[in-house]
Each structure stands twice: as C-alpha cells, then as structure tokens.
XYZ file of C-alpha atoms in Angstrom:
84
model
C -18.751 -1.765 4.425
C -17.136 1.111 3.849
C -13.561 1.056 4.861
C -11.144 3.503 4.702
C -7.524 2.832 5.725
C -5.036 5.719 6.753
C -1.489 4.655 4.826
C 0.379 1.517 2.206
C 2.956 0.511 3.427
C 2.825 -2.835 4.384
C 0.655 -3.258 7.370
C -1.961 -1.002 5.434
C -1.780 -2.408 2.501
C -1.643 -6.491 3.751
C -5.612 -4.791 5.714
C -6.480 -4.340 2.120
C -5.470 -6.582 0.268
C -7.194 -9.335 3.235
C -10.091 -7.083 4.100
C -10.457 -7.700 0.213
C -10.163 -11.149 -0.092
C -12.709 -11.806 3.390
C -15.477 -9.328 1.057
C -15.009 -9.134 -2.113
C -18.079 -6.195 -2.243
C -16.585 -4.159 1.127
C -15.726 -0.151 -0.520
C -11.619 -0.343 0.713
C -10.848 3.169 0.329
C -6.897 3.533 0.889
C -4.416 6.679 1.205
C -0.993 6.905 1.525
C 1.709 10.068 2.069
C 4.900 9.299 -0.644
C 3.981 7.893 -3.493
C 4.780 4.429 -3.392
C 2.814 1.633 -1.739
C 4.456 -2.280 -0.309
C 7.321 -0.952 1.254
C 9.429 -4.171 1.952
C 11.625 -2.420 5.182
C 12.727 -6.025 6.698
C 13.778 -6.083 3.670
C 15.920 -2.549 4.208
C 19.446 -4.742 5.376
C 19.509 -6.938 2.418
C 19.745 -3.501 0.262
C 21.776 -1.691 1.930
C 23.974 -4.865 2.132
C 24.583 -5.101 -1.274
C 22.446 -7.971 -1.831
C 20.015 -6.727 -4.287
C 20.932 -3.207 -6.283
C 17.150 -3.213 -7.738
C 14.570 -1.214 -4.561
C 11.414 -2.072 -6.810
C 12.479 -5.337 -4.964
C 11.174 -4.587 -1.668
C 8.378 -3.243 -3.112
C 5.746 -6.631 -2.066
C 2.605 -4.139 -4.389
C 1.904 -2.313 -6.993
C -0.550 0.629 -7.214
C -2.030 -0.867 -10.806
C -2.310 -4.141 -9.355
C -3.566 -3.007 -6.170
C -6.244 -1.451 -8.529
C -6.932 -4.093 -9.872
C -7.955 -5.635 -6.920
C -10.370 -3.357 -7.360
C -8.726 -1.345 -4.560
C -9.355 2.324 -4.143
C -5.275 3.974 -4.301
C -5.318 7.696 -3.294
C -0.971 8.086 -3.688
C 0.976 11.653 -2.642
C -1.943 11.797 0.056
C -2.208 13.060 3.453
C -5.073 12.185 5.965
C -3.957 15.271 8.479
C -7.880 14.949 10.859
C -10.150 11.905 11.294
C -14.313 13.052 11.224
C -16.459 10.107 12.929
C-alpha cells in the first residue's frame, strides 16, 4: 500500500506515524510546503506568553526522526494538484 499525505504539520505527521505503526510495510510519503514539520500550534500561546524561548520545543518530531521511521519526507514541496 502507498499512502501520500499532504501537509506535515501536526495532523499530517500524526497520521503518517500511526500508519507506520499499523503497517510497517506501507510506503508513506509526506509533502510539506514549509521547511519544518510537526509544529504543535497548541503551544503557541505559551511561546508568545514567554513560558519558554526556544521555538524548537513546539516541534514534536524532526525530519531526521521521521525519515528514520521509514517515512519518505519532502520538505518545501507545495502540492498544487492531485490527479487520482
């Protein structure tokens, strides 16, 4: 099975990680427009409020971790059209 996920922020990466856990043989491909992934927007009020200064604390996973999980990750790739 091949699954393509468009969007590598919180929901997209959660879906990719869950799929990897459920089916270790699936081909999982993620396309993300930005140069970062797994951004936890729920932490934004704490960051803005000065509870912590390192914005990297809002990232749940790094690209290296995701690739080590066997997920084919493409950063800075904007999906403009899907041809099923």
